[in-house]
Short mmCIF file of N, CA and C and ligand atoms in Angstrom, two decimals:
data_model
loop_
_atom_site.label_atom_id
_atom_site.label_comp_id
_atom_site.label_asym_id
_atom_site.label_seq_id
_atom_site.Cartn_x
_atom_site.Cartn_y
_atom_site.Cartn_z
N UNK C 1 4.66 -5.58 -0.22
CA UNK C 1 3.30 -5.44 0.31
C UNK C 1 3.05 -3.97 0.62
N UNK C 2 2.92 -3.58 2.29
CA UNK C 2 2.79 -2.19 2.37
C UNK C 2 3.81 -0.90 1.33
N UNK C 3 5.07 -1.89 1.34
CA UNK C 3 6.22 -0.81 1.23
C UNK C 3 5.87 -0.26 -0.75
N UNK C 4 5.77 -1.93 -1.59
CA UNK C 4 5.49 -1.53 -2.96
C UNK C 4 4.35 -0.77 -3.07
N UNK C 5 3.15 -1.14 -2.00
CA UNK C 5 1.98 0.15 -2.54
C UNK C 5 2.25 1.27 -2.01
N UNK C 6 2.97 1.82 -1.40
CA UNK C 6 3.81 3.00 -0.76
C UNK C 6 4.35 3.79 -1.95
N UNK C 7 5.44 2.54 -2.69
CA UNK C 7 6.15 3.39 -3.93
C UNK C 7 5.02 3.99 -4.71
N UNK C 8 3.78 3.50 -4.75
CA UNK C 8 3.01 4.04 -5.94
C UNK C 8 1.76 4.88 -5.22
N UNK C 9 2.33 5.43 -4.44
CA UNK C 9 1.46 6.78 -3.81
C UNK C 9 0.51 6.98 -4.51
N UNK C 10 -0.79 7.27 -5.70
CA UNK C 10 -1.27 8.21 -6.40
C UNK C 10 -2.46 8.99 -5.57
N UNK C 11 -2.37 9.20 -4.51
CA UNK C 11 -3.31 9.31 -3.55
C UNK C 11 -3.59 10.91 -3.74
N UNK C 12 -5.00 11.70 -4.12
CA UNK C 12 -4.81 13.05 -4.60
C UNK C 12 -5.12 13.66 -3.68
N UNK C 13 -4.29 14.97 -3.89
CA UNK C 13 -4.24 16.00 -2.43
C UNK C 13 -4.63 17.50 -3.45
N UNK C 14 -5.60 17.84 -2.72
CA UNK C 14 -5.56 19.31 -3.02
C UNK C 14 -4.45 20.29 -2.53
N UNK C 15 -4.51 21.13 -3.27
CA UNK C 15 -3.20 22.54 -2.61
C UNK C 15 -3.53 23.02 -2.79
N UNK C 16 -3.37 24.33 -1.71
CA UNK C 16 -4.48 25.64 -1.89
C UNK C 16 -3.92 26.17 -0.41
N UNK C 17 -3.96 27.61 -0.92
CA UNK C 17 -3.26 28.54 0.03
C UNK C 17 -4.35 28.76 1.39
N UNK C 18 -3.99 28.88 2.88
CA UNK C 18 -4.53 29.06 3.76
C UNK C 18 -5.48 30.31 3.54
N UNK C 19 -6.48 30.86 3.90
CA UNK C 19 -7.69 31.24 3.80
C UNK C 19 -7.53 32.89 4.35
N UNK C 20 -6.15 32.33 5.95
CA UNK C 20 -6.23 33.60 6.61
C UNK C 20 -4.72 34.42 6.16
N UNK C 21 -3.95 33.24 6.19
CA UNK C 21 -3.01 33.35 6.72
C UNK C 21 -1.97 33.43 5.30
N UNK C 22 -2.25 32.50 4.14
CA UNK C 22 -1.99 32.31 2.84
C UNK C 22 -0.96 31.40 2.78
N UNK C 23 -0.52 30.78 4.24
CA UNK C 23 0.45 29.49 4.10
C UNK C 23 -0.46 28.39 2.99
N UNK C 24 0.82 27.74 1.86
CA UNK C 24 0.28 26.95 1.15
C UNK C 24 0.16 25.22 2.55
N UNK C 25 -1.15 24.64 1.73
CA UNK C 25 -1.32 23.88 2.64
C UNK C 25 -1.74 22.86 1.72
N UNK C 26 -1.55 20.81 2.13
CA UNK C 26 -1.87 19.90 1.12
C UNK C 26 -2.96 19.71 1.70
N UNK C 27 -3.74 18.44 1.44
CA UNK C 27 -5.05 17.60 2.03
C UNK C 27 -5.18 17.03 0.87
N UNK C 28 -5.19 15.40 2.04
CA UNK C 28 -6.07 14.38 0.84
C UNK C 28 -7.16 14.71 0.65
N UNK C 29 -7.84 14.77 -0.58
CA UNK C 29 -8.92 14.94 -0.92
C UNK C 29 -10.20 14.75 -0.39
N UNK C 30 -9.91 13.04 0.47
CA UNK C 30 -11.43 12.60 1.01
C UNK C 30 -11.27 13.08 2.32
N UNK C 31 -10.25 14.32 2.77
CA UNK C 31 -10.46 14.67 4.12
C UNK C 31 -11.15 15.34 4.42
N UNK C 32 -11.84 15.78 5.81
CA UNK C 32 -12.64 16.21 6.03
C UNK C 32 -12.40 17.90 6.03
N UNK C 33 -11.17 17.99 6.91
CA UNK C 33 -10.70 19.27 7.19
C UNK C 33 -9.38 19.27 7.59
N UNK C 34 -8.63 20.23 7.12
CA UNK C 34 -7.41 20.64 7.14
C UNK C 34 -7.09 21.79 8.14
N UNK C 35 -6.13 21.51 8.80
CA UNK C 35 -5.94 22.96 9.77
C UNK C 35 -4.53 23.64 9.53
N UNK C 36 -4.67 24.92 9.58
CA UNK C 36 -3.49 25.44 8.78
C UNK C 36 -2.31 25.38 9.51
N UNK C 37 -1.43 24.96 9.63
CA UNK C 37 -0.25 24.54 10.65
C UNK C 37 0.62 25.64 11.17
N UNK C 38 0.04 27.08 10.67
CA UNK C 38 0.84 28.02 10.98
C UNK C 38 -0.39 28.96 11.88
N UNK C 39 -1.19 29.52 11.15
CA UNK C 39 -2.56 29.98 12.07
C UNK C 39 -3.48 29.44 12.43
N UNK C 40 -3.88 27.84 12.52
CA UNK C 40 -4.82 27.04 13.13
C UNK C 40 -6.22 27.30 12.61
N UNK C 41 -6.00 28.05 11.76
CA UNK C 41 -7.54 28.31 10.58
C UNK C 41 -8.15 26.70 10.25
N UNK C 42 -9.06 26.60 10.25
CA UNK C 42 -9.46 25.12 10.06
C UNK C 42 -10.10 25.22 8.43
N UNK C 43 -10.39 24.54 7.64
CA UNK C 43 -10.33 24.50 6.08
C UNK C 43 -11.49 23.64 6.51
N UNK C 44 -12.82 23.93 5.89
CA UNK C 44 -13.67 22.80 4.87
C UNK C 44 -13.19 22.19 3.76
N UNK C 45 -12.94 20.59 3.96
CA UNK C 45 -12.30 20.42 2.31
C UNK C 45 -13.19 20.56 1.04
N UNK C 46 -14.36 20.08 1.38
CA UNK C 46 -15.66 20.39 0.98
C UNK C 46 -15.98 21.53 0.00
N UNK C 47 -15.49 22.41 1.08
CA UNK C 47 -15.72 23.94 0.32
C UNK C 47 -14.44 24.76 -0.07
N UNK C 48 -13.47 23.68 -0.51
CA UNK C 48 -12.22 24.74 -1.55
C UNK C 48 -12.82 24.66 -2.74
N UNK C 49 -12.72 25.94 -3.56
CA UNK C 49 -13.44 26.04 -5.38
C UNK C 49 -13.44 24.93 -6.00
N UNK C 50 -13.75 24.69 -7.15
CA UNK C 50 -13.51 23.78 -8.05
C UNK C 50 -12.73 23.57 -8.68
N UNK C 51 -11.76 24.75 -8.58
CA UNK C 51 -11.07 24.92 -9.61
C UNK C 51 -9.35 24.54 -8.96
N UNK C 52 -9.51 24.45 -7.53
CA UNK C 52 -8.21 23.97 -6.82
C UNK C 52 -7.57 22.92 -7.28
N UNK C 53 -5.82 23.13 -7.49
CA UNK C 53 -5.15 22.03 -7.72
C UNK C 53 -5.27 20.82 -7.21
N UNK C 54 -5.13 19.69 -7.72
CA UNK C 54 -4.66 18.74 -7.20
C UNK C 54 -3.45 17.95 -8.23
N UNK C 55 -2.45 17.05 -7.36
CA UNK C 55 -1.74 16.56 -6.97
C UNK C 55 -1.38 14.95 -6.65
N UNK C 56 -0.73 14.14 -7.18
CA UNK C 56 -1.01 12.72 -6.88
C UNK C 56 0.05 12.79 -6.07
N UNK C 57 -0.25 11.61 -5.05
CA UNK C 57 1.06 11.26 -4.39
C UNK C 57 1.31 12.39 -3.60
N UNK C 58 1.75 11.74 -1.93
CA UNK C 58 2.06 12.42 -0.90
C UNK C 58 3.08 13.44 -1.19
N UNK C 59 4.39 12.85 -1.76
CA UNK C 59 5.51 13.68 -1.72
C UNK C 59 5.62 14.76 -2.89
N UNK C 60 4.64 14.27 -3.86
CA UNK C 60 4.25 15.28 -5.09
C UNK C 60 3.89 16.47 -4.53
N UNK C 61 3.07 16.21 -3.51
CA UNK C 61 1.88 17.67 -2.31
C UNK C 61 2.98 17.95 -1.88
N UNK C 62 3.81 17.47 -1.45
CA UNK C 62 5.03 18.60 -0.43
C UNK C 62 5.40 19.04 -1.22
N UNK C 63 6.47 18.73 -2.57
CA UNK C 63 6.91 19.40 -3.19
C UNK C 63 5.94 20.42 -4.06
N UNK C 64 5.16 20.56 -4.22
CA UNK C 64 4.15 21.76 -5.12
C UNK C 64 4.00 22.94 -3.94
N UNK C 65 3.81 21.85 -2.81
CA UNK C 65 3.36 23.21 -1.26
C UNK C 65 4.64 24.14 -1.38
N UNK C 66 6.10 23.34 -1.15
CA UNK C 66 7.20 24.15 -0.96
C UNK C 66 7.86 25.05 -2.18
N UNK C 67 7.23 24.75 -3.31
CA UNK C 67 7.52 25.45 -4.60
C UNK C 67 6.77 26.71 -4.61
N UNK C 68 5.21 26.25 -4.35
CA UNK C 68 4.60 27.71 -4.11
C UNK C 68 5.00 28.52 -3.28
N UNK C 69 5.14 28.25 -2.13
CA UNK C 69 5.59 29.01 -1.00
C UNK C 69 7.17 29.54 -1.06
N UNK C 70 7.90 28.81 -1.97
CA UNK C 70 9.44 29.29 -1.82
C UNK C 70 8.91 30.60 -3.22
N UNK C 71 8.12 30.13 -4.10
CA UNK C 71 7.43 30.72 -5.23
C UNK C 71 7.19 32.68 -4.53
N UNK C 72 6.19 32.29 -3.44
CA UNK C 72 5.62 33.50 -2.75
C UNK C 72 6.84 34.36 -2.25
N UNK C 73 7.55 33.50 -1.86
CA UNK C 73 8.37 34.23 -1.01
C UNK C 73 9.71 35.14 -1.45
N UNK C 74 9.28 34.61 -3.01
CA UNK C 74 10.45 35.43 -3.93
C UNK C 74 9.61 36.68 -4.34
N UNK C 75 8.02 36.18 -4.54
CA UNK C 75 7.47 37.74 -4.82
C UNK C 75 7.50 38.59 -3.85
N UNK C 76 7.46 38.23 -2.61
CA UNK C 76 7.30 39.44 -1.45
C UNK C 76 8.58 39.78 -1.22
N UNK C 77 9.83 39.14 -1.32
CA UNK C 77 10.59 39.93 -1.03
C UNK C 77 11.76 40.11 -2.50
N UNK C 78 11.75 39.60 -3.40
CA UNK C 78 12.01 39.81 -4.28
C UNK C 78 13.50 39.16 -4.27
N UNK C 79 14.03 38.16 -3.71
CA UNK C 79 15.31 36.89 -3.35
C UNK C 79 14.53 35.72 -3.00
N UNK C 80 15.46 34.87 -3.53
CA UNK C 80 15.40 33.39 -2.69
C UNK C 80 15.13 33.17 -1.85
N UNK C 81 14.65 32.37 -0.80
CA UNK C 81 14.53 32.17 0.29
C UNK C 81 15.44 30.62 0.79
N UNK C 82 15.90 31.40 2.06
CA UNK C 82 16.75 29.88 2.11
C UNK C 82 16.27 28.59 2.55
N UNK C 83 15.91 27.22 2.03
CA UNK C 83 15.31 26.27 1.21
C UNK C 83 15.42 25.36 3.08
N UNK C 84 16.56 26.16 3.48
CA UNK C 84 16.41 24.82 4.96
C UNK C 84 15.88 25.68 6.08
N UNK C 85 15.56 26.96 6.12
CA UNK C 85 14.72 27.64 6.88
C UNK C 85 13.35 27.41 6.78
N UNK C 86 12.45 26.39 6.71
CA UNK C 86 11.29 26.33 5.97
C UNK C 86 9.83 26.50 7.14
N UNK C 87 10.64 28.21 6.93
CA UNK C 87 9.10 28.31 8.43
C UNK C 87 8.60 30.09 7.71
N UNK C 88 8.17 30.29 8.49
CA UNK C 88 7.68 31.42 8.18
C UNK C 88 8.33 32.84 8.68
N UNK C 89 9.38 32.25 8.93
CA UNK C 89 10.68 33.66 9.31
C UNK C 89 11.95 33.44 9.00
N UNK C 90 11.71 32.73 7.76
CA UNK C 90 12.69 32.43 6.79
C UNK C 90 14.06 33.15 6.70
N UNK C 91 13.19 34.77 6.20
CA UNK C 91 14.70 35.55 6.30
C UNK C 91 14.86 36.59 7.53
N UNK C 92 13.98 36.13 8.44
CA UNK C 92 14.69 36.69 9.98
C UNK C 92 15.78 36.04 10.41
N UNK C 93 15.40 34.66 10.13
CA UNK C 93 16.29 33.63 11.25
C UNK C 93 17.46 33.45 10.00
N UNK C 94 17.48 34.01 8.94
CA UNK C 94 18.74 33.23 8.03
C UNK C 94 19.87 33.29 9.09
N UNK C 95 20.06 34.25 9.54
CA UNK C 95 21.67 34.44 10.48
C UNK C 95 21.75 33.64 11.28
N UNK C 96 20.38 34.00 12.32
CA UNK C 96 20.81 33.52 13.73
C UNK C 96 21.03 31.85 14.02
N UNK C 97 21.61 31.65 14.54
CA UNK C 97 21.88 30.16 14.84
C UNK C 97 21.02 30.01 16.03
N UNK C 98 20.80 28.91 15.96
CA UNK C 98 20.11 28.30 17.14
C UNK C 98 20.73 28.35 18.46
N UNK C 99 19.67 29.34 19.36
CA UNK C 99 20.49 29.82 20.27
C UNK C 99 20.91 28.79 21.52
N UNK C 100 19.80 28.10 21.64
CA UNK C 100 20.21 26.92 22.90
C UNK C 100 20.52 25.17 22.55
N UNK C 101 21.10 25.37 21.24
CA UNK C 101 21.63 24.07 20.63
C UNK C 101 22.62 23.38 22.07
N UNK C 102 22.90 24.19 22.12
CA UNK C 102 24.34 24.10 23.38
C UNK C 102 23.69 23.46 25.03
N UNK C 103 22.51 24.70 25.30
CA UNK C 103 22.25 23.91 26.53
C UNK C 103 21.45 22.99 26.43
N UNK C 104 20.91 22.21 24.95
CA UNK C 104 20.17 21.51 25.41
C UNK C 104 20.77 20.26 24.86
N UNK C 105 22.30 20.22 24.18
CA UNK C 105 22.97 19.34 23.98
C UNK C 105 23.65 18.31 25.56
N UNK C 106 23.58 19.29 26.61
CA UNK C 106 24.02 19.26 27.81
C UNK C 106 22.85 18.93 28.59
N UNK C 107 21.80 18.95 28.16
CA UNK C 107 20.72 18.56 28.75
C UNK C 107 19.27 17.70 27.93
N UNK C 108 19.87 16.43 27.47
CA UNK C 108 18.99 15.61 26.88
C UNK C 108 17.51 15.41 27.17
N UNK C 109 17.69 15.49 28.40
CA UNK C 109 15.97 15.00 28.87
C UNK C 109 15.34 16.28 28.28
N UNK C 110 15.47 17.45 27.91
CA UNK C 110 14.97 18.75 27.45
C UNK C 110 15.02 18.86 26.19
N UNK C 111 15.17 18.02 25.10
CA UNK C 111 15.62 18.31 24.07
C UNK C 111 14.47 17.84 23.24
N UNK C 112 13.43 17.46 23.23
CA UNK C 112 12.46 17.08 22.71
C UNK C 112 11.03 18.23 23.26
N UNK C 113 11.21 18.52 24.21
CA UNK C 113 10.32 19.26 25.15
C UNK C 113 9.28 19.68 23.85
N UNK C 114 10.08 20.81 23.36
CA UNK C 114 9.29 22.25 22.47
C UNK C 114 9.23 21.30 21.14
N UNK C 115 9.28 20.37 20.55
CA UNK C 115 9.12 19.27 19.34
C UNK C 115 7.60 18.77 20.01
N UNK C 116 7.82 18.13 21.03
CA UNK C 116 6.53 16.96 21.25
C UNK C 116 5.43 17.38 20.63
N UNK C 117 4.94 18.61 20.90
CA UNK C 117 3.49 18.79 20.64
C UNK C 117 3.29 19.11 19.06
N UNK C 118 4.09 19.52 18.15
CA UNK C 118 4.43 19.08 16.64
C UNK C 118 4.49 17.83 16.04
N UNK C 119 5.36 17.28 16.91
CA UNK C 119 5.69 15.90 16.47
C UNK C 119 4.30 14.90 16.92
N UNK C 120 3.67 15.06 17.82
CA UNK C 120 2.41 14.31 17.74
C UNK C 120 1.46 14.78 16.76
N UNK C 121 1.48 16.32 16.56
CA UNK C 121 0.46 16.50 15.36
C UNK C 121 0.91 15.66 14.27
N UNK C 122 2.27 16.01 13.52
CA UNK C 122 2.79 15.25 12.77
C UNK C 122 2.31 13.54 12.74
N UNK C 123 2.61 12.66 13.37
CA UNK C 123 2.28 11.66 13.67
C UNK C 123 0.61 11.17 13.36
N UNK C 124 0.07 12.12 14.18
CA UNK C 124 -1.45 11.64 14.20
C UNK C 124 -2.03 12.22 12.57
N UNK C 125 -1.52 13.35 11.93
CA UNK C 125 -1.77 13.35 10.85
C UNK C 125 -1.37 12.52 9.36
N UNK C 126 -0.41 11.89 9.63
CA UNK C 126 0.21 10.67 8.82
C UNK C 126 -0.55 9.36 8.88
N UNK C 127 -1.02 9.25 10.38
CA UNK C 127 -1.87 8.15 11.02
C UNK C 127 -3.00 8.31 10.20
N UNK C 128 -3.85 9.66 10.33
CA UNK C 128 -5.25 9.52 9.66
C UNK C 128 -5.17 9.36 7.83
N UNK C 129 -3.88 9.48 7.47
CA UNK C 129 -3.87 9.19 6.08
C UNK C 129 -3.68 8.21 5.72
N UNK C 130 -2.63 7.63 6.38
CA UNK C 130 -1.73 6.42 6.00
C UNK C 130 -2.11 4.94 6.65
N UNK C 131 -2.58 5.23 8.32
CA UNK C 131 -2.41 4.21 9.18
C UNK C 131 -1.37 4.22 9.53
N UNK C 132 -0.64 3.22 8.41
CA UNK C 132 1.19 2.77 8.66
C UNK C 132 1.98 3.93 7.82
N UNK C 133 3.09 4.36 8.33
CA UNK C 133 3.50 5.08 7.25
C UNK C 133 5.34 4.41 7.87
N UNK C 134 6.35 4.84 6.68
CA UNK C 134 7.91 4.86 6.74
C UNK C 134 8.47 5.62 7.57
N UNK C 135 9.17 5.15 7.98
CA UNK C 135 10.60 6.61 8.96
C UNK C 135 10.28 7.76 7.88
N UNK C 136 10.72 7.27 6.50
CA UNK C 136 11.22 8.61 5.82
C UNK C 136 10.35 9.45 5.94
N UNK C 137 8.93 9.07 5.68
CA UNK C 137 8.22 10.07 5.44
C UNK C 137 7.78 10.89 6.80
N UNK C 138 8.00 10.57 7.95
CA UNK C 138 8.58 11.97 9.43
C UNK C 138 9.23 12.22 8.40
N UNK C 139 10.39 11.76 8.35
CA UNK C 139 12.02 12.79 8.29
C UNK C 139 11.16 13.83 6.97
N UNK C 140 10.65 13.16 5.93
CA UNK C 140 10.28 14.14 5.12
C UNK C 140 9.32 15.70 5.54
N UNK C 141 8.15 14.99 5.87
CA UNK C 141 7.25 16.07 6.33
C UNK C 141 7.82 16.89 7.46
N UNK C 142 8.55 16.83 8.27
CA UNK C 142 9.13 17.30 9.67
C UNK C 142 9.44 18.52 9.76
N UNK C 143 9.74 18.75 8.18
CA UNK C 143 9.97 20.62 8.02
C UNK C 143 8.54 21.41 8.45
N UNK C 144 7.69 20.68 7.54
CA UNK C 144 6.07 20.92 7.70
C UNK C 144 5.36 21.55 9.01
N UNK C 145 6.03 20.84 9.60
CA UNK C 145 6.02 21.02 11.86
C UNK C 145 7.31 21.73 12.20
N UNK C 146 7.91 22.38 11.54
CA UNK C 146 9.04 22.94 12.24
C UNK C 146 9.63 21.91 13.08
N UNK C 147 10.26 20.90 12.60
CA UNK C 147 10.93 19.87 13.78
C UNK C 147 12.58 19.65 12.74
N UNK C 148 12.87 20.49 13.67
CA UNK C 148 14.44 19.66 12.59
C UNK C 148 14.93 18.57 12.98
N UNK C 149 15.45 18.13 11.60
CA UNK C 149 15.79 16.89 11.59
C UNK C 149 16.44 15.85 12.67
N UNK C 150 17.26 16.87 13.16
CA UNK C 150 18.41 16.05 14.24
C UNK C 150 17.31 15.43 15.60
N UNK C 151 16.14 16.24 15.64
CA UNK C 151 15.41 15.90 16.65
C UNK C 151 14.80 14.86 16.53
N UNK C 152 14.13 14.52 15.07
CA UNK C 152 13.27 13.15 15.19
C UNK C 152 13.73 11.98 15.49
N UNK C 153 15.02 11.46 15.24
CA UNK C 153 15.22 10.47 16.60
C UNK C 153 14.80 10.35 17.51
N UNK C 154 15.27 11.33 18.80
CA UNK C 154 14.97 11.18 20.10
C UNK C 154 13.53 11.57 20.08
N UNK C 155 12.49 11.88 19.08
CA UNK C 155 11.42 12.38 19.45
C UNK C 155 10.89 10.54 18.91
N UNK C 156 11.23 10.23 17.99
CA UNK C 156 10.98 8.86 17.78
C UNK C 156 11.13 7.94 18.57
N UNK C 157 12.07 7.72 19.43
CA UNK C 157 12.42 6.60 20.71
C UNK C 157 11.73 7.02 21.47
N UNK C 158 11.53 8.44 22.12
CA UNK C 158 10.46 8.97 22.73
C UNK C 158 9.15 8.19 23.11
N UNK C 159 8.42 8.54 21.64
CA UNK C 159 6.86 8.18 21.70
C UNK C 159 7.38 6.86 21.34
N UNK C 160 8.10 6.17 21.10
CA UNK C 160 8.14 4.34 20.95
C UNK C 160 8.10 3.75 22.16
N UNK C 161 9.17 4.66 23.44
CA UNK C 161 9.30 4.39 25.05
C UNK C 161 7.91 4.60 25.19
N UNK C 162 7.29 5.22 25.06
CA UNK C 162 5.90 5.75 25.56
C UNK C 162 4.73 5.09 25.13
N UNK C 163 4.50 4.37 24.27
CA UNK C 163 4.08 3.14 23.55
C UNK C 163 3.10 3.74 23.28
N UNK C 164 3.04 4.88 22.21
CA UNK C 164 2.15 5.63 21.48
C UNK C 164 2.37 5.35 19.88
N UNK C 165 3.67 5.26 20.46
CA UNK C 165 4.62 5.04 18.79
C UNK C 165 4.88 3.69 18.89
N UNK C 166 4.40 2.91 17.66
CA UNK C 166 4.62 1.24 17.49
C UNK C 166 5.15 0.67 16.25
N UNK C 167 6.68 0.53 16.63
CA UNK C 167 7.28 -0.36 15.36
C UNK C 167 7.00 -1.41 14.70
N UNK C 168 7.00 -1.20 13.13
CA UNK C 168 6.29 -2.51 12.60
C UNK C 168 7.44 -2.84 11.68
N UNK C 169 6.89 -3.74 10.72
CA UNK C 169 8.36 -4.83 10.09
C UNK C 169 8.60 -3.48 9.14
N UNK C 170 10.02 -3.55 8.91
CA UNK C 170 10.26 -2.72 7.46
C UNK C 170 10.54 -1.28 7.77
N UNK C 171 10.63 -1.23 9.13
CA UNK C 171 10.88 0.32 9.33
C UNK C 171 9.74 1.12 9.14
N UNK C 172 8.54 0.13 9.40
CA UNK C 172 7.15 1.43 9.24
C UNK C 172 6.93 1.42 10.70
N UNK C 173 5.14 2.63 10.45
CA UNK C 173 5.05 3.10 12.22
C UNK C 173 3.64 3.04 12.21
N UNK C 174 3.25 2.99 13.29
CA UNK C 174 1.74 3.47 13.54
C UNK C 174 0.93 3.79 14.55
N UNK C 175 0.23 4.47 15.37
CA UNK C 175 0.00 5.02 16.08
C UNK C 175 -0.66 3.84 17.02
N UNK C 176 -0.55 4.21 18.59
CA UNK C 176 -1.43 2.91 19.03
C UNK C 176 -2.86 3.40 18.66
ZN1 ZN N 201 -3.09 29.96 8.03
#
């Protein structure tokens, strides 16, 4: 039911680079407006050219977004960019490790803190596409929000304790 019309995504998303900022960015087509997740530039969908890509299928749009952008990021600096840094200080942070992995391993109730307000964008933007959507597809998009992976668990039991987040059969989700 939900899950087989899931497999067959063909749902079209434009791609097209942010306006201010030049982060590549998706949108379903019949959306209204897109906001750029890195400078908060808000997009008319309305008014991208005519000539803008599109894209079937959700996970088709991530992968074209992260191709261009890993794409860009070989022209500006002329290397790879490393593929699990997927923010916009890619090759600042290649070294540094995450500096408070430690105290906030020691301190659970804190460990979601600096996620929440991502992870609800995340959420409510899956919501206005999907309604219901899969675990996977957080775990997928989550780079999108800067939320690493290890976090969406506890950010998931989180908003489920909080009864914002509502489990449905099959491992899908949906917003109350
Ligand atoms: Zn931007």
């Amino acid at each position: 039911m939900e899950v087989k019309k899931w497999k067959k995504d063909e749902t079209p998303y434009y791609i097209f680079a942010c306006l201010k900022c030049g982060r590549m960015l998706y949108v379903k087509t019949v959306q209204k407006t897109k906001k750029c997740l890195t400078c908060n530039r808000v997009h008319q969908v309305a008014k991208l050219p005519g000539n803008t890509e599109i894209v079937y299928g959700m996970s088709s749009a991530i992968d074209a977004v992260k191709q261009k952008q890993n794409a860009l990021a070989i022209q500006k600096t002329g290397h790879t960019p490393d593929l699990r840094a997927n923010n916009d200080f890619h090759i600042a942070s290649h070294s540094v490790e995450q500096p408070d992995l430690h105290k906030k391993l020691s301190n659970p109730d804190e460990i979601d803190v600096n996620y929440a307000d991502a992870f609800r964008a995340l959420l409510k933007d899956l919501f206005l596409q999907f309604n219901r959507f899969p675990r996977y597809m957080i775990v997928m998009i989550a780079p999108e929000y800067h939320i690493p992976e290890h976090e969406i668990p506890i950010l998931m039991s989180r908003f489920t304790q909080k009864g914002s987040l509502i489990a449905l059969q099959n491992d899908y989700y949906t917003l109350k």
